Coordinates of C-alpha atoms (C1' of nucleotides) in Angstrom, one line a residue:
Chain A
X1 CA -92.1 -142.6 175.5
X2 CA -94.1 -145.0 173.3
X3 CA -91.2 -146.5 171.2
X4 CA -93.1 -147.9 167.7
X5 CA -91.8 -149.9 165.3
X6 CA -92.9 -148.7 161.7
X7 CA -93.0 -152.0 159.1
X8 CA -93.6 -150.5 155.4
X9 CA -92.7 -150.9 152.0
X10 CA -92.6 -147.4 151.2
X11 CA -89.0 -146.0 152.7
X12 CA -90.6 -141.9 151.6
X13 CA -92.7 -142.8 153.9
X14 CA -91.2 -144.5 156.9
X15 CA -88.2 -141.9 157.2
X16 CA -91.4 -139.1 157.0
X17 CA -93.0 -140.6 159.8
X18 CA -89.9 -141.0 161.8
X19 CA -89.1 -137.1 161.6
X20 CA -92.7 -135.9 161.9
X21 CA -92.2 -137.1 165.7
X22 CA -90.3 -135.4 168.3
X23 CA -89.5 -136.2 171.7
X24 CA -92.4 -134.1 173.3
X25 CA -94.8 -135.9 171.1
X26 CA -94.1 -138.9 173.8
X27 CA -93.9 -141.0 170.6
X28 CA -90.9 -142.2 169.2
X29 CA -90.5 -144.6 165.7
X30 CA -87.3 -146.4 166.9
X31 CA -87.2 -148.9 164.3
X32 CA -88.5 -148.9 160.8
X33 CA -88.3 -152.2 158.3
X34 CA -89.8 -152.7 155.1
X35 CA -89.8 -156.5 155.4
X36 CA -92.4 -158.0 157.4
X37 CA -90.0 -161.3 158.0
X38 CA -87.7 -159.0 160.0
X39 CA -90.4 -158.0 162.4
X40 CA -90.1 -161.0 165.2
X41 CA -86.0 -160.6 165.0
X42 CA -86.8 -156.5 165.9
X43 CA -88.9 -157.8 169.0
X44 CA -86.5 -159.8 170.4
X45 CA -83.5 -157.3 170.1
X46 CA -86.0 -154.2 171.3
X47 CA -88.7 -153.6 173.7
X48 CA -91.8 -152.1 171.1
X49 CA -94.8 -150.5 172.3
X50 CA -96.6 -150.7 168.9
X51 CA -96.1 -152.1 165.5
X52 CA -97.1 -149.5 162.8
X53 CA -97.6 -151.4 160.2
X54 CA -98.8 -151.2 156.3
X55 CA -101.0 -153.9 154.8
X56 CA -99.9 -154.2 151.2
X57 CA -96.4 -154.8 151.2
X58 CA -94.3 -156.9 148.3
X59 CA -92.9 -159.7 150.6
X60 CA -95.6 -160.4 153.1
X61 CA -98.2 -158.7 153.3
X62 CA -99.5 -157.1 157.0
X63 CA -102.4 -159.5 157.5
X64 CA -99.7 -162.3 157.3
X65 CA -97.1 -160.7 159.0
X66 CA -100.0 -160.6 161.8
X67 CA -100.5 -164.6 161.2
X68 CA -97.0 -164.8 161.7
X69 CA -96.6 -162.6 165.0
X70 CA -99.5 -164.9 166.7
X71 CA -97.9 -167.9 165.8
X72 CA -94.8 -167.3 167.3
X73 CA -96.0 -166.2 170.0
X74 CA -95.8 -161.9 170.0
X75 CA -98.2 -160.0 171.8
X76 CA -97.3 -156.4 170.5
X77 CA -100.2 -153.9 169.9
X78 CA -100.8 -153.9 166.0
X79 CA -102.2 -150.6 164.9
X80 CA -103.0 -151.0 161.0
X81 CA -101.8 -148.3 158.6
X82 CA -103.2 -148.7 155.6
X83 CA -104.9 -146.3 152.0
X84 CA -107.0 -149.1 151.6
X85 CA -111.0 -148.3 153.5
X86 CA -112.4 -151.0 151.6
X87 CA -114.4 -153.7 154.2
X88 CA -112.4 -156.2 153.2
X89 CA -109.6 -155.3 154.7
X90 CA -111.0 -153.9 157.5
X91 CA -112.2 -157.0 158.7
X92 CA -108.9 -159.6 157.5
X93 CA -107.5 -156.8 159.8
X94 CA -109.8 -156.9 162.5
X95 CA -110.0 -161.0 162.4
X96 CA -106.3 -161.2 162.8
X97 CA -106.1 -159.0 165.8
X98 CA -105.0 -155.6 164.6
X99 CA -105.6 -153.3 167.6
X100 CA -106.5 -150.3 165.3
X101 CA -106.9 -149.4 161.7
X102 CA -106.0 -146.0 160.5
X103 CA -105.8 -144.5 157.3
X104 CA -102.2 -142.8 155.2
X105 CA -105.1 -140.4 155.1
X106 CA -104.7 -139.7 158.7
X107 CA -103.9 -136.4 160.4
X108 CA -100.6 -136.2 162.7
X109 CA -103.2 -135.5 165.5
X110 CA -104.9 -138.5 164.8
X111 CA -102.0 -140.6 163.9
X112 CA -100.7 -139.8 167.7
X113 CA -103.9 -140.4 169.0
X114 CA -103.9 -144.1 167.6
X115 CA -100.5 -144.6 168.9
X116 CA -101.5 -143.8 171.9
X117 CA -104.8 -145.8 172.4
X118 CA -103.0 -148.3 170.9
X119 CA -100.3 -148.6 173.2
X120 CA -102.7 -148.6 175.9
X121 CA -104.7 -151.5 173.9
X122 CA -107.4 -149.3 173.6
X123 CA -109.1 -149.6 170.2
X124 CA -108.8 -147.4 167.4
X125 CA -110.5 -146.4 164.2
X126 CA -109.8 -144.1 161.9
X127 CA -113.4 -141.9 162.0
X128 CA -113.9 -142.6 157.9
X129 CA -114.0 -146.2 158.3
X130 CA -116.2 -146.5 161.4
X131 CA -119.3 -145.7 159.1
X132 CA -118.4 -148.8 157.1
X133 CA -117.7 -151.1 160.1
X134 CA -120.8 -150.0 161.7
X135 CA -122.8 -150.9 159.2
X136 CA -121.0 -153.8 158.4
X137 CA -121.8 -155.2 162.1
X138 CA -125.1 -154.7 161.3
X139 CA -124.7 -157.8 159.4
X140 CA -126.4 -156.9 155.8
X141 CA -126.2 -160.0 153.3
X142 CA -124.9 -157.5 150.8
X143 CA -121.8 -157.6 152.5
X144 CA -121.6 -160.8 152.5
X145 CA -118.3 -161.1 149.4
X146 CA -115.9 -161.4 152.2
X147 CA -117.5 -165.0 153.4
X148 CA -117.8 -166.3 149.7
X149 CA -113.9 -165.8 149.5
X150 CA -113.9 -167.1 153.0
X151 CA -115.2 -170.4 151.8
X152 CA -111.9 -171.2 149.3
X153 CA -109.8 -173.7 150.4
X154 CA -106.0 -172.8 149.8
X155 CA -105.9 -175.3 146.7
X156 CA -108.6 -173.2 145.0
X157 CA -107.0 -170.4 145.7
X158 CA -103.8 -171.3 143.8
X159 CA -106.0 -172.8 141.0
X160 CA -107.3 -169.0 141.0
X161 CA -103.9 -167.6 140.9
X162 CA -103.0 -170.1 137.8
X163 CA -106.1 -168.8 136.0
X164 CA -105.8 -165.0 136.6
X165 CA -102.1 -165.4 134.9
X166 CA -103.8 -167.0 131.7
X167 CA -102.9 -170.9 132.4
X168 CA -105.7 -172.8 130.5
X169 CA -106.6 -176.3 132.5
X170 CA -103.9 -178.2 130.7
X171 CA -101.3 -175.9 131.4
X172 CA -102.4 -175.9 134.9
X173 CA -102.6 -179.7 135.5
X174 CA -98.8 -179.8 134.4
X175 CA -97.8 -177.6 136.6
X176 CA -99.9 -178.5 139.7
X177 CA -98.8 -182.3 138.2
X178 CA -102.5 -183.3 138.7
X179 CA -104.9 -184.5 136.2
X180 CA -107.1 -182.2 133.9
X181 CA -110.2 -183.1 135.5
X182 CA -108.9 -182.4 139.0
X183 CA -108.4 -179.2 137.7
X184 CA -111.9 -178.6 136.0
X185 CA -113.6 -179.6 139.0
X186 CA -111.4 -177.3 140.7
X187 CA -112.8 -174.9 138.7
X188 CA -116.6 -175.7 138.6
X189 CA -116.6 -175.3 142.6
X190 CA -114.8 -172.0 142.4
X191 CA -117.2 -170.6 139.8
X192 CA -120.4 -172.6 142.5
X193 CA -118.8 -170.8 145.9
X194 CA -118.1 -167.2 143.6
X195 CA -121.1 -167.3 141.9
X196 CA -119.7 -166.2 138.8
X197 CA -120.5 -167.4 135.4
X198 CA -117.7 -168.0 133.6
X199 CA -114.1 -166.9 133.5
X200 CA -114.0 -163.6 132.8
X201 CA -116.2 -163.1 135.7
X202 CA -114.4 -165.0 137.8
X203 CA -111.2 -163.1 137.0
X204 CA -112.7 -159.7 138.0
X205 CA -113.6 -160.7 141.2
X206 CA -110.7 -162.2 142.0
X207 CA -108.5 -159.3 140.9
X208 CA -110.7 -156.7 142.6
X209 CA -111.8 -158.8 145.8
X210 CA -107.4 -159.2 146.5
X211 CA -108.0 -162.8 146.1
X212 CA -104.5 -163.4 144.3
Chain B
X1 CA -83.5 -123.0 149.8
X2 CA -85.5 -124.7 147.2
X3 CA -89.0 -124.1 148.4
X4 CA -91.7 -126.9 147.3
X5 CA -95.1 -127.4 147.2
X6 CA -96.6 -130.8 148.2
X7 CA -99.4 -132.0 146.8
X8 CA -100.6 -135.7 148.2
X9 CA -103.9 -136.1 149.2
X10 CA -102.6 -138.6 151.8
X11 CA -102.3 -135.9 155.0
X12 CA -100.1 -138.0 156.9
X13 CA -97.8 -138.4 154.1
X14 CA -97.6 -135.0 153.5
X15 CA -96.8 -133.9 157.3
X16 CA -93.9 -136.8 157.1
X17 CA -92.0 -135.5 154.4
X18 CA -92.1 -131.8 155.6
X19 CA -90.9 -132.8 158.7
X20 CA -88.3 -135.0 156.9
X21 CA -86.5 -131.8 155.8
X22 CA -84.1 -129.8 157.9
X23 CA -82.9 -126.0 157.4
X24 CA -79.4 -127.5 156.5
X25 CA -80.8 -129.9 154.1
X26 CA -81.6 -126.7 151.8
X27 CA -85.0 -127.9 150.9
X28 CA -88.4 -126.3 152.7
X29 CA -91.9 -128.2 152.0
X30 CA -93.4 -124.1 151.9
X31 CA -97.0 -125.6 151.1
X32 CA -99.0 -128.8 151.2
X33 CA -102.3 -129.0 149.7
X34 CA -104.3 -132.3 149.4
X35 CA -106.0 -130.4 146.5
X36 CA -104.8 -130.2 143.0
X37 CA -107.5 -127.7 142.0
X38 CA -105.6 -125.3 144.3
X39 CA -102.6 -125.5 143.2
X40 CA -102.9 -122.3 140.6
X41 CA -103.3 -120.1 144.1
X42 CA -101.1 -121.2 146.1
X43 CA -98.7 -120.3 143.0
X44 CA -100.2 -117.1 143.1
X45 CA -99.4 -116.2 146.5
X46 CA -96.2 -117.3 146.7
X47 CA -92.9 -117.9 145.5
X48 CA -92.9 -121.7 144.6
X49 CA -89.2 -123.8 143.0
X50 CA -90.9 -127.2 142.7
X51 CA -94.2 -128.7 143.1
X52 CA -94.1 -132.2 144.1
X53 CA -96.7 -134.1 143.5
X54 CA -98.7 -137.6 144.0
X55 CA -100.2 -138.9 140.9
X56 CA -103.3 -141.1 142.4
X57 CA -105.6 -138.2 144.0
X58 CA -109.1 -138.3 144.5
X59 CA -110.3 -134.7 142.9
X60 CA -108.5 -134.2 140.2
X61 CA -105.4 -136.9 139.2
X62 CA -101.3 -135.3 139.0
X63 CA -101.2 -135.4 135.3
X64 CA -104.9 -133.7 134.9
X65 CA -103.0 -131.2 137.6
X66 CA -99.9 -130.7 135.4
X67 CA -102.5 -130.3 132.6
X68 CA -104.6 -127.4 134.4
X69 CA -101.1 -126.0 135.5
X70 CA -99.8 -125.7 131.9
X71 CA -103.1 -124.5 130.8
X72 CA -103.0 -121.8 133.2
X73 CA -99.3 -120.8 132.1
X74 CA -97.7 -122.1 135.2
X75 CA -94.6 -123.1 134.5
X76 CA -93.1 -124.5 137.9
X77 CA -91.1 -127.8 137.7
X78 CA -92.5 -130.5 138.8
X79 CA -91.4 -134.0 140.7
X80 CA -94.1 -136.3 140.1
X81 CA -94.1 -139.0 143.6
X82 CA -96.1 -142.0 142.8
X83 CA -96.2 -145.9 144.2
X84 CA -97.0 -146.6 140.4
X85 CA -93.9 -148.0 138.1
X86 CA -96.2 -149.0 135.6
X87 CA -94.7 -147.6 132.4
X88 CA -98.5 -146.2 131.7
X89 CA -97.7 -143.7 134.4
X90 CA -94.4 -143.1 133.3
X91 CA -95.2 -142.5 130.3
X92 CA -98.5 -140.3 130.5
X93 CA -96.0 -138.1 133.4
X94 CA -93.6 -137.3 130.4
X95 CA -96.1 -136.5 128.3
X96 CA -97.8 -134.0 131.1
X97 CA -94.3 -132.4 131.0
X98 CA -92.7 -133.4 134.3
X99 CA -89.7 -132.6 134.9
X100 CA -89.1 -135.9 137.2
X101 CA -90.2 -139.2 138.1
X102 CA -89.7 -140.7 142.1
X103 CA -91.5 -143.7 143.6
X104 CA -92.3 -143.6 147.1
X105 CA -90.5 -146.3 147.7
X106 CA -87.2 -144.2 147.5
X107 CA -84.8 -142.9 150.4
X108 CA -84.1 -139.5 151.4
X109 CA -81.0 -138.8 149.8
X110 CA -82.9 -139.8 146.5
X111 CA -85.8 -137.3 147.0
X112 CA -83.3 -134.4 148.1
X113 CA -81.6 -135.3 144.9
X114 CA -84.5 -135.3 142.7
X115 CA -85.9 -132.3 144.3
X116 CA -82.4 -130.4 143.6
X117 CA -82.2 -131.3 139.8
X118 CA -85.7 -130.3 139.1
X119 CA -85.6 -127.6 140.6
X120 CA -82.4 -126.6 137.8
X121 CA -84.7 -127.9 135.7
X122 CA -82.5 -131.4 135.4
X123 CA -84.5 -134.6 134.6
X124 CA -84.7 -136.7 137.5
X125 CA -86.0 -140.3 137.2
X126 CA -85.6 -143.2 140.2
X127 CA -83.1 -145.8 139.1
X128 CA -86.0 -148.3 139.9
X129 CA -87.7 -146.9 136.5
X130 CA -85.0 -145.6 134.3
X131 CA -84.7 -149.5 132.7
X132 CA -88.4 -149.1 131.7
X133 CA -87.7 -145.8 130.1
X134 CA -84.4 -146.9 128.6
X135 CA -86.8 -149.7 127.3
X136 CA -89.1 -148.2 126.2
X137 CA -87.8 -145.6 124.3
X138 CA -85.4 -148.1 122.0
X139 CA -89.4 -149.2 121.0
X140 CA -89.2 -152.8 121.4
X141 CA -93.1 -154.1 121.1
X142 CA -92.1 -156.3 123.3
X143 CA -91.7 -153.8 126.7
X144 CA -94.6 -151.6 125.2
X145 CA -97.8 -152.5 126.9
X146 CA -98.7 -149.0 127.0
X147 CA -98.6 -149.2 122.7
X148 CA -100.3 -151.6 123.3
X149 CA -103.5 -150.0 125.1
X150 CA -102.6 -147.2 122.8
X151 CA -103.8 -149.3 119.9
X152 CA -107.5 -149.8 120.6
X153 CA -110.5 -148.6 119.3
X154 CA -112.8 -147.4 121.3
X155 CA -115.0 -150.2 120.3
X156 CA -112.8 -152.5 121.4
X157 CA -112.2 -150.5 124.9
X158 CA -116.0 -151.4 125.4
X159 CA -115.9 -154.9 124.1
X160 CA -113.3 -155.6 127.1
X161 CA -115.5 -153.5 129.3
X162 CA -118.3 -155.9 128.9
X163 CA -115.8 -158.8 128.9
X164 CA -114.9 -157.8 132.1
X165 CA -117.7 -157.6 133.1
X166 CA -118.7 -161.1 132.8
X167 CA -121.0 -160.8 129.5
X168 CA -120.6 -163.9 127.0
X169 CA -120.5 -163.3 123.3
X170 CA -123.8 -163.6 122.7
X171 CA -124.8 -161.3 125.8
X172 CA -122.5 -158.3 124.3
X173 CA -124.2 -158.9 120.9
X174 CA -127.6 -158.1 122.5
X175 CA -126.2 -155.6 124.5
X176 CA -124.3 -154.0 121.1
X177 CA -127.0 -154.1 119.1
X178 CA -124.4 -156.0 116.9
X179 CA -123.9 -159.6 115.5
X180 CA -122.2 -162.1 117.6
X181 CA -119.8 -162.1 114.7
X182 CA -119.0 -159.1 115.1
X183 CA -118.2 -159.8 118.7
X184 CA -115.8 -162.5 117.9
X185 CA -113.9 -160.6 115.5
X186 CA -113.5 -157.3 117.8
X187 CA -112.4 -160.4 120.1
X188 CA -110.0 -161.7 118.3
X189 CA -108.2 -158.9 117.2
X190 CA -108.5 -157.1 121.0
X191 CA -106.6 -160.6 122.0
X192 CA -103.9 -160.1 118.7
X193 CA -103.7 -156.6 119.9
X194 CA -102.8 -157.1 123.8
X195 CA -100.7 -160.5 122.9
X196 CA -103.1 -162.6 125.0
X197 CA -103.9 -165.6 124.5
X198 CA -107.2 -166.3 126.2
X199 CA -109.8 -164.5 128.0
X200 CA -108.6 -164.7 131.2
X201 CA -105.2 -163.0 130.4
X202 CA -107.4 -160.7 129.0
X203 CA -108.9 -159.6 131.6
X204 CA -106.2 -160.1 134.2
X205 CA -103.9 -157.5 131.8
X206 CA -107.2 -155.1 130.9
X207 CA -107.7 -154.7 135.0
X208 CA -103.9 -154.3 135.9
X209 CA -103.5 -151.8 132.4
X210 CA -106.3 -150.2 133.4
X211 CA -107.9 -150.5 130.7
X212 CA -111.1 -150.3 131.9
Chain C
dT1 C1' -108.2 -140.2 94.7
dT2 C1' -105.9 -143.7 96.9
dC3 C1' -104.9 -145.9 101.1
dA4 C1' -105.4 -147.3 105.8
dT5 C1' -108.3 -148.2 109.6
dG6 C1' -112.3 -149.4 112.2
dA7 C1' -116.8 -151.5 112.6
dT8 C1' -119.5 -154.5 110.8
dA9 C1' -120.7 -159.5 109.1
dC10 C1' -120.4 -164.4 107.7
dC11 C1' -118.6 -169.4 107.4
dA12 C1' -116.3 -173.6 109.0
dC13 C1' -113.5 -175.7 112.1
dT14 C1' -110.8 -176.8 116.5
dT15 C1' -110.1 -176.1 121.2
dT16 C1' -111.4 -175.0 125.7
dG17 C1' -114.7 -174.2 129.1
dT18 C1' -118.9 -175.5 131.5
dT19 C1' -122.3 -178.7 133.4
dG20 C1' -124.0 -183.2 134.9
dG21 C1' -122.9 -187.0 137.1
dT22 C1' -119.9 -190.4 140.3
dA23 C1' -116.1 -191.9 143.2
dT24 C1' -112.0 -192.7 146.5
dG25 C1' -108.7 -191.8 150.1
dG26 C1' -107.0 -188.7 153.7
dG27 C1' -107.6 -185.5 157.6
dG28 C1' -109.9 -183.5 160.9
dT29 C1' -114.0 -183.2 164.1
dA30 C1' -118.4 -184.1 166.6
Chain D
dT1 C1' -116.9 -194.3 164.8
dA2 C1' -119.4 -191.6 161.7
dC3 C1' -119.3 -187.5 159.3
dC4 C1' -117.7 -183.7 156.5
dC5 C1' -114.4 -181.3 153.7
dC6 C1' -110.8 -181.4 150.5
dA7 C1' -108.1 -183.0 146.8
dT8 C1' -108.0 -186.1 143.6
dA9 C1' -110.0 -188.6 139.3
dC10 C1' -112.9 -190.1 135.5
dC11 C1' -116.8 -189.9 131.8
dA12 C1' -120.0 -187.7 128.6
dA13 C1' -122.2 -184.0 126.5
dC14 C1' -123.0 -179.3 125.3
dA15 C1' -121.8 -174.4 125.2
dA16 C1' -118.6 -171.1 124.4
dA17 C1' -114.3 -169.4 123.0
dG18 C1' -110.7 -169.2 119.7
dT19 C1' -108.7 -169.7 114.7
dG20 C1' -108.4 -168.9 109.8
dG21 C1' -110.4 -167.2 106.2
dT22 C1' -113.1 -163.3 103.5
dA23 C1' -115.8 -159.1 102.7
dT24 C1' -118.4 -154.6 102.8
dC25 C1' -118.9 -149.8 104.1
dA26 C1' -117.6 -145.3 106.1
dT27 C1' -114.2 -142.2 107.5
dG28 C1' -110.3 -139.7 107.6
dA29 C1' -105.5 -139.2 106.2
dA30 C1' -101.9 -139.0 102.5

DNA sequence: TTCATGATACCACTTTGTTGGTATGGGGTA
DNA sequence: TACCCCATACCAACAAAGTGGTATCATGAA
């Protein structure tokens, strides 16, 4: 009996999961959380075959609960359950160790199937995104938006996030408590390493690359 | 037995919540279809108490279902089960005619109750979203974004399109066939309109509105 | 017809963003 | 140590956005 531990947001979803397997499956969701925090607190109280986990999740998301897992330590199979098929997260996934990646788009069949492999720490992708890693491995430049946010130190980042909520540069200075230029050259070497043009621009991209 | 029809285009999804319900719990997922255009035969063939339905779908979108569905001179309750708790959704659901409003993020209990009001033809709306409603419908402009988005041109719609899209004034002028005046007026009022105070909020609210 | 609205256009002015430099101190790495 | 990256800071100048007016014309609703 694979014993999985099921970490999303959506409780519709986790309870559905749960009663979707029986005990012949040979697959059992013994613990479900919709906090990502909770997840090392779960590992020490239970022995876990697999961690089912969502990526976009309010608190933290599944990429950092991933982080989180490696720092401390954890060396539980990670199969990745998400609706996103976008590259990007594909490979944040695949860079923080996920063992698999499937979609909510998933068959039972293939859902089991992904367990299993999993468990076994056997890789496992969902068939409609291994077009997209494929090619992607074939290295094209054009896919190259994922480096370019890559490149953003964590400062520039949070400059980002003070921007996409409408914070002029004054505004941000006094509440980063730094100077007005700081912040304007903050912003010159975001738009350089985007390659956007101005604001507006850069707002798009941010909102629709996930970089806030 | 209240028999439903899921319609979620998210398979796995689907499978959990049918095999979330028990005989004793008095509720039967009869159908799942990932399909909204086929709704209208599944109806035909059999005896259906409450579609419930996912409002994000690829082929055709829950409300354009409810649309086709009253259209067609359906008239089957229907639970709409979204992620969204935007009021936009809310608000275009009621419109659309559905009978009830649950997020995914709700528990069992919730969706048996929700599914057992509808299907008496009771409203049902998750607590999570009844504020927004309550809100909304004492018409405050403050908590009516979607008044809001209700308010633009079309002109405008396509001045934030281009906005979006990175294009200065000058750049939409060309673009327009129009004077740059012109531009900064439809600006200005676009910004008076949505409450915003520069073009980054713009943008940031235009992309999470939806908008564009 | 009268009224409201949307699209168009212009002017003058202020504020903010953008670009071009330069520079210093701290932290980590080859 | 020498080197690079990051965050910080400043100056000057130009471009663009934003503000406060006003105004015309067409269209559709009252």
């Amino acid at each position: 009996m694979i014993k999985v531990l099921l970490v999303d947001d959506h409780q519709l979803f986790g309870e559905g999961v749960r009663s979707m397997f029986k005990p012949t499956d040979g697959i059992e969701i013994s613990r479900i959380t919709t906090n990502g925090h909770q997840i090392p607190s779960i590992l020490e109280e239970e022995k876990i075959d697999v961690i089912l986990m969502d990526i976009s999740m309010p608190n933290i998301d599944g990429i950092g609960a991933m982080q989180l897992l490696k720092q401390k330590g954890f060396d539980v199979p990670i199969l990745m359950l998400t609706m996103h098929q976008d590259m990007k997260y594909i490979k944040r996934t695949l860079e923080g160790g996920a063992q698999g990646y499937i979609l909510k788009d998933a068959s039972k069949q293939e859902l089991t199937e992904a367990i299993q492999k999993v468990s076994r720490r056997e890789n496992y992708f969902h068939p409609k995104i291994n077009n997209q890693i494929f090619n992607f491995l074939r290295g094209d430049k054009g896919s190259s938006d994922v480096d370019l946010v890559g490149q953003l130190s964590d400062r520039e980042k949070e400059i980002i996030g003070c921007i996409v909520k409408g914070l002029n540069s004054k505004a941000m200075a006094d509440t980063l408590f730094i100077s007005e230029h700081t912040v304007k050259t903050h912003r010159r070497n975001i738009m350089h390493k985007l390659g956007v043009k101005n604001t507006a621009e850069l707002v798009t991209f941010s909102l629709e690359k996930g970089i806030v």
